[in-house]
Amino acid sequence: MDKPLTKNIDMSRPPLEIAQYQAAGGYESIRKIAAGLAPADVLQQVKDSGLKGRGGAGFPTGLKWSFVPMGDNAPREKYLVVNADEMEPGTFKDRLLMEGDPHLLIEGMIIAAYTIQASKAYIFLRGEYIRAEHALKKAIAEARAEGLLGSNILNTGYSLEIVLHTSAGRYICGEETALLNALEGKRANPRAKPPFPQVSGLWGKPTIVNNVETLCNLPGIISHGVTWYQGLGKGVDHGTKLFGVSGRVRSPGCWELPFGTTIREVIEEHAGGMQDGYQLKAFLPGGGSTDFLLPEHLDLALDYDVIGKAGSRLATGTMILLDDRTCPVGMVGNLMRFFSHESCGFCTPCRDGLPWIEQIFVDLEEGRGSEKDIGILEDHLGYLGPGRTFCALAPGAMAPLGSALRHFRQEFEDHLSSKGCPYTRH
Amino acid sequence: MAKIVIDGVTYEVNGDNNLLQECLSKGLDLPYFCWHPCMGSVGACRQCAVKQYRDADDQKGTLVMACMTKANDGSIISIEDEEAKKFRANVIESLMISHPHDCPVCEEGGECHLQDMTLMSGHNYRRYDRKKVTHRNQYLGPFVGHEMNRCITCYRCVRFYDDYAGGTDLAAQASHHHTYFGRQSDGFLESEFSGNLVEMCPTGVFTDATFSAHYSRKWDLQTAPSVCVGCAVGCNTTPGERYGELRRIVNRYHGDVNGYFLCDRGRFGYGFVNSAERLAESQQGKGTGRRTVSEDEAVLELNRILDGGQVIGIGSPRASVEANLALLQRVGGDNFYAGVSDAEFAQLQILKQLSGESALHAPSVREIEECDAVLVLGEDVTNTAPRIALALRQSARNRADELAAAAGIPSWQDAAVRELAQRELSPVYLLSGYATRLDDIARATVVDSAPGLTQLAQALARTLDSAAPTPAATLQEEQKQLLGSIADDLKGARRPLIVCGTGSGSEALLKAAANVARALATARGGDQAVDFCCVVPEVNSVGLVLMAGETQSLGLALKKMQAGDVQAAVVLENDLFGRAPQSQVEAALAGVGQLVAIDQLPTRTTELADLVIAGTSFAEQQGTYINYEGRAQTSMQVFMNNQAARPAWKWLRKESETTLAGLLQTAETTLEGLAGITAILPVSAAAVAGMKYPRQSHRYSGRTAIQAAANVHEGKQPEDRDSIMAFSMEGMSSQRDTAVLPNTWAPRWNSNQSVSKFLDEVGGHLRQGNPGRLLFTRNGSSAGYFEPESAAVTTGDFTLIPAYQLYGSDELSARAEVVNERLTGAYVALAPHDAQQLGVAANDLVTVSADQEALDYPVCIRRSVKPGTIVAFTPAGQFPVAGAGDQVSLSKAQGSGQARFGNLIVSDLQQEGI
């Protein structure tokens, strides 16, 4: 099976240097472009490939790019920004790519920037990803020395500079417009949409913000073609995806698998199944801001629509497993504390709603909860729901909360009747 | 026009606006916090949610934020929808989670937007029963109090302070529910517009510290529509009085002048009215022989002097039209002199001459905001007419709106427009004597003395129109390039603006500025007037120059006095020592028989007077003031002076039957410049059965007890024979006539946000029309370009540039106790190189010598001062050692000064000396 994203990754050794990377077929896509692919051609291929954004929303990448104004009347300055601020709870897939094969990201960036004709690209990197920072810095320098970055790349007349920016932190910087504000040196509050970044983004100029994994898909598409790419998947969506598992499994980790792989296969074959003495109770299929799914969903295929129809989201594709000996209320409370703390403080429901929720969980845990509190939690589901808040942070937080209240109502009640958490810590 | 349906009713609205704005304009009650008509929408508070339906068949609908949704034609929305109401109730509950229950002791209580919106959104009982978030408060200076625990995080403060007013020292800090609005550390707020935070904040985070010091509820204040006397912009204000003391000043909306905003001088500088120094009673005699005289004695003595013949009157730019008129009528036009410096008088004559020219237009503040290319010539607007400086900041943002329009972003999408435009601004060119507080919005700045700037302006006029006079000097290549860019931007603009003023102290520069405006009008085809904003220093500078004869300068009056030709001089609300050199004033006073001074506060002039007449402050009298654009506005009396001070016009009137209206009627027939002025008087015809408009609110409390400490019987309310307002709670609803509207108040809207209910549309004009009237009639063609004159050559090493300070250049506000903490004292600013040459450091004293005078000034060093020039600040009430553009010599003096330029908010101050 082809693994275009991770074929060069071997975490037991340093990532490939540029010579080895090229020897393994790296930067072939750039040479193909230099040989005569116009931006519009690249755009068409990406559109045809059916590539969807891997940051969580699953928006078609080619469509996103097509909103960027092109041609002579388009603004001269445009930007590509890589969202490498991977902070979704339970998510560690971009880290693998950047630490394991930094040149793949750079190659993808050149393709994307060339397509929208951006002359500058920024990597907005999570501050704690120090190994990724070192790897990327080295790779950028190598690519520049090789003439793959800088002015007049491979005599195409096209020039590109990459700036690596390490974030000062905060989950909200993963929201693409908050990321842009942070990059401009402003408070990391999200921006109103519309206008979308494709029209008015970084420094007010047309900007594409793409996730690391999304960009890493591009070299394969351009080098090997759309047909090859579409042949990778087993299900509805095309290509491969990094899927991760955390929780009480035998070997938690992250693997590149085709779309359409079943959840059961990921958990049982790749993650080695549950540890002894633990049963799977439920799981968040795509990181901390997705709805719980139950063991009955294990045979679903990992495709955006399939998971969507089951009432959750594929999102980042990194699952967090809840076992039968861990308190679901405690798990959700932990997530609520995270989301509450990471609210930027701009809009009212998120800023003032999440801390209340967080406090209710503390009270439930410490035996001070009441039936009224559960009502207040339910009240907040709608109040912090999609369309009510300024960005998707609070609705994301409501996904695990709402599904937990549906699936684990008894556990919530138990916290009231037993004046605290009935689970024993272990 | 677009048609939209709100709760089943069809409305015609402006489809370019957002739904919230249109709902409010239609008089509907929809709660909101973060939106403001001048600052647009950001969608932070989520309080204005409404239900929007796709079409008539859509029964489910979607919640949208009204402020973030365009009022597209055919929109169907519901405010009353249950889901929308539920959501809004959730939002207000959230906002109130950490809000303290301190309304009874909060200054905002009773006029709090948060209180109003809480009731309107239906939040009565608290479900939240856990700990509240608390914050530490900061000391923000003498003007603005800070109580962060009340904050509901609507972001209005920073959006006004930073985004709208260009401030840099207030910011949103931290995040989630710990978001904090304050400075990096304790210290006074640097912005000249910080007081607007008090009105911007929907609750009591930012409060008027001067009001808190002698607090009263809104409804217990006696108020009247007033006009700020702090400068010549004529911002409309609402002063409030209780127990005979002026307690505060708040903004009074005027669609053309100040809109929603005041500057800090105007808002906080009222303390002089309450000053312990006030002249409570009239006095006769000099020195130790001075004694208090009764009102009757004072009148008799004043009339004896006035009727004695050979009396001259010296009018005042800070006194009302009526006070000046009363004096003028009493002494006769030939004996009435303008009480301003001769240099300023000459400049004001130019302005008067230009006021009839059809090629020029004096723009209102609102019109200034619409201008998209600005040239400022020699005027430090921030310190001489601050509200105009705030307007110029908005002019610079027109470019952002253009870019937004091209990108299809509505101008009210405030954050989106700013993110799109970033630092792109409409062209603003600042040609000034020193670095100013507007430099951050300037495309280019030139710092030079008045003669240097005059040359540039002459050359610019010539660049614009080849028929303009040949400039006296030849320019360097880069200067030519700059003038080329300025000329192109002014010519290409939709609405260009030239700003100049008396602040440069230079008649030649004013003439050159006029030439630029005329040349620009010609270059633009000549069929449209060019906006020409000429800033003048005081509230009634224009009124005074319209009344005084062309040759009636103060210098002439002083000469006559010195020559012994004058039996008595009556000085109206004026300190001559601030208007002419000390030696000249002293010589004149030595020559005059009797000196009468009418004023509210003691000055050096009242000290030397034979008869001191106690006058009233603006708040204790009705008066008319004419602003920089020739707009005559009536300022109504707020309260009765309870001592023996009376309005100057009453002291001076010959017949006791003479009324204010009578004075203006006479003036209208005798003084050409005042034609039409009586039209501004509020007429009592609207009043039914002799009823007047009350100054006291419908909830005014304790009236029967106010005097109880002295007399348990309720005294009779003072009667107001001079106006159509009454010192009473009873009478006509004042809401019918904006000219007598003492405050804004509407059902369910107790805060200043109720102003929307009085406007034709939010951010628009007062429903019954904005009060006041423009007096300039422009039907004359230009008298032709002013010819450049060669300046009189004086000797010295440095060219003097006069400087101005928000706190210090205005005589009255400088005497308010709280302003004292922010006052700047006299100084000269030197370029670092010049300071080094002279061997002086900051705080050293230098002697500045001019032709006849020599004065010591403390030194400060400013990096951007042009070498060879000195920037001299002389506080009001003192006369500068030399005029603008004069050559002076400098030498190091002994000792060091008690310099008070620690309060200087300038970007280029070198603190360390040399």
Short mmCIF file of C-alpha atoms in Angstrom, two decimals, chain A residues 15-143:
data_model
loop_
_atom_site.label_atom_id
_atom_site.label_comp_id
_atom_site.label_asym_id
_atom_site.label_seq_id
_atom_site.Cartn_x
_atom_site.Cartn_y
_atom_site.Cartn_z
CA PRO A 15 14.50 13.03 8.90
CA LEU A 16 15.84 12.71 5.38
CA GLU A 17 18.17 15.45 4.24
CA ILE A 18 17.42 17.05 0.93
CA ALA A 19 19.66 14.80 -1.13
CA GLN A 20 18.12 11.63 0.29
CA TYR A 21 14.69 13.16 0.02
CA GLN A 22 15.21 13.95 -3.65
CA ALA A 23 16.69 10.53 -4.25
CA ALA A 24 13.42 9.14 -2.88
CA GLY A 25 11.47 11.12 -5.46
CA GLY A 26 11.15 14.31 -3.47
CA TYR A 27 10.57 17.67 -5.19
CA GLU A 28 9.63 15.82 -8.38
CA SER A 29 6.37 17.79 -8.37
CA ILE A 30 8.28 21.08 -8.41
CA ARG A 31 10.32 19.93 -11.39
CA LYS A 32 7.11 18.92 -13.10
CA ILE A 33 5.72 22.40 -12.50
CA ALA A 34 8.96 23.95 -13.74
CA ALA A 35 8.63 21.90 -16.86
CA GLY A 36 5.45 23.76 -17.74
CA LEU A 37 2.50 23.48 -15.38
CA ALA A 38 0.61 26.74 -15.08
CA PRO A 39 -1.01 27.69 -11.77
CA ALA A 40 -4.42 27.00 -13.31
CA ASP A 41 -3.26 23.49 -14.27
CA VAL A 42 -2.15 22.75 -10.74
CA LEU A 43 -5.41 24.11 -9.36
CA GLN A 44 -7.36 21.86 -11.70
CA GLN A 45 -5.42 18.79 -10.61
CA VAL A 46 -5.96 19.56 -6.95
CA LYS A 47 -9.65 20.12 -7.59
CA ASP A 48 -9.88 16.88 -9.52
CA SER A 49 -8.08 14.95 -6.82
CA GLY A 50 -10.92 15.65 -4.41
CA LEU A 51 -8.43 16.59 -1.66
CA LYS A 52 -10.21 17.83 1.46
CA GLY A 53 -8.65 19.95 4.19
CA ARG A 54 -7.15 17.86 6.98
CA GLY A 55 -7.37 20.54 9.68
CA GLY A 56 -10.77 19.39 10.78
CA ALA A 57 -13.41 20.96 8.62
CA GLY A 58 -12.79 18.81 5.56
CA PHE A 59 -13.39 21.65 3.12
CA PRO A 60 -12.33 20.85 -0.49
CA THR A 61 -8.85 22.33 -0.91
CA GLY A 62 -9.13 23.16 -4.60
CA LEU A 63 -12.39 24.98 -4.02
CA LYS A 64 -10.84 27.00 -1.20
CA TRP A 65 -7.96 28.02 -3.47
CA SER A 66 -10.26 28.97 -6.29
CA PHE A 67 -11.63 31.90 -4.26
CA VAL A 68 -8.25 33.61 -4.38
CA PRO A 69 -8.34 36.44 -6.94
CA MET A 70 -6.03 35.62 -9.82
CA GLY A 71 -4.88 37.40 -12.93
CA ASP A 72 -3.51 40.84 -13.65
CA ASN A 73 -6.05 42.71 -11.57
CA ALA A 74 -5.46 40.60 -8.48
CA PRO A 75 -3.45 42.13 -5.65
CA ARG A 76 0.26 41.59 -6.12
CA GLU A 77 0.80 40.43 -2.58
CA LYS A 78 -0.80 37.16 -1.55
CA TYR A 79 0.15 34.79 1.18
CA LEU A 80 0.14 31.11 1.97
CA VAL A 81 -0.05 30.36 5.66
CA VAL A 82 0.50 26.90 7.07
CA ASN A 83 -1.57 26.14 10.10
CA ALA A 84 0.92 24.12 12.12
CA ASP A 85 -0.54 25.17 15.46
CA GLU A 86 -1.69 21.67 16.25
CA MET A 87 -3.40 22.03 19.63
CA GLU A 88 -6.59 20.01 19.34
CA PRO A 89 -6.68 17.71 22.35
CA GLY A 90 -5.59 14.24 21.36
CA THR A 91 -4.07 15.31 18.08
CA PHE A 92 -0.44 14.70 17.14
CA LYS A 93 -0.51 13.99 13.42
CA ASP A 94 1.07 17.18 12.04
CA ARG A 95 3.85 16.80 14.55
CA LEU A 96 4.72 13.43 13.05
CA LEU A 97 4.86 14.91 9.56
CA MET A 98 6.98 17.89 10.49
CA GLU A 99 9.39 16.01 12.71
CA GLY A 100 9.57 13.01 10.40
CA ASP A 101 9.70 14.52 6.93
CA PRO A 102 9.90 18.32 6.84
CA HIS A 103 10.75 18.49 3.15
CA LEU A 104 7.37 17.01 2.28
CA LEU A 105 5.67 20.02 3.86
CA ILE A 106 7.98 22.45 2.11
CA GLU A 107 7.34 20.75 -1.22
CA GLY A 108 3.60 20.99 -0.60
CA MET A 109 3.94 24.64 0.33
CA ILE A 110 5.76 25.46 -2.88
CA ILE A 111 2.96 23.82 -4.87
CA ALA A 112 0.21 25.67 -2.99
CA ALA A 113 1.98 29.02 -3.03
CA TYR A 114 2.72 28.67 -6.72
CA THR A 115 -0.91 27.89 -7.47
CA ILE A 116 -2.18 31.06 -5.84
CA GLN A 117 0.97 32.95 -6.88
CA ALA A 118 1.98 33.91 -3.36
CA SER A 119 5.52 35.10 -3.00
CA LYS A 120 5.66 34.59 0.72
CA ALA A 121 4.56 31.70 2.87
CA TYR A 122 4.43 31.50 6.63
CA ILE A 123 4.50 28.43 8.82
CA PHE A 124 2.63 29.20 12.03
CA LEU A 125 4.11 26.54 14.27
CA ARG A 126 2.95 25.53 17.71
CA GLY A 127 5.55 26.93 20.09
CA GLU A 128 6.10 23.64 21.93
CA TYR A 129 7.02 21.81 18.72
CA ILE A 130 10.70 22.47 19.16
CA ARG A 131 11.86 19.36 17.31
CA ALA A 132 9.65 20.32 14.37
CA GLU A 133 11.06 23.82 14.48
CA HIS A 134 14.63 22.54 14.21
CA ALA A 135 13.72 20.11 11.46
CA LEU A 136 11.88 22.73 9.45
CA LYS A 137 14.61 25.33 9.85
CA LYS A 138 17.18 22.91 8.55
CA ALA A 139 14.97 21.80 5.68
CA ILE A 140 14.14 25.37 4.64
CA ALA A 141 17.84 26.22 4.54
CA GLU A 142 18.55 23.12 2.46
CA ALA A 143 15.75 23.90 0.03
#
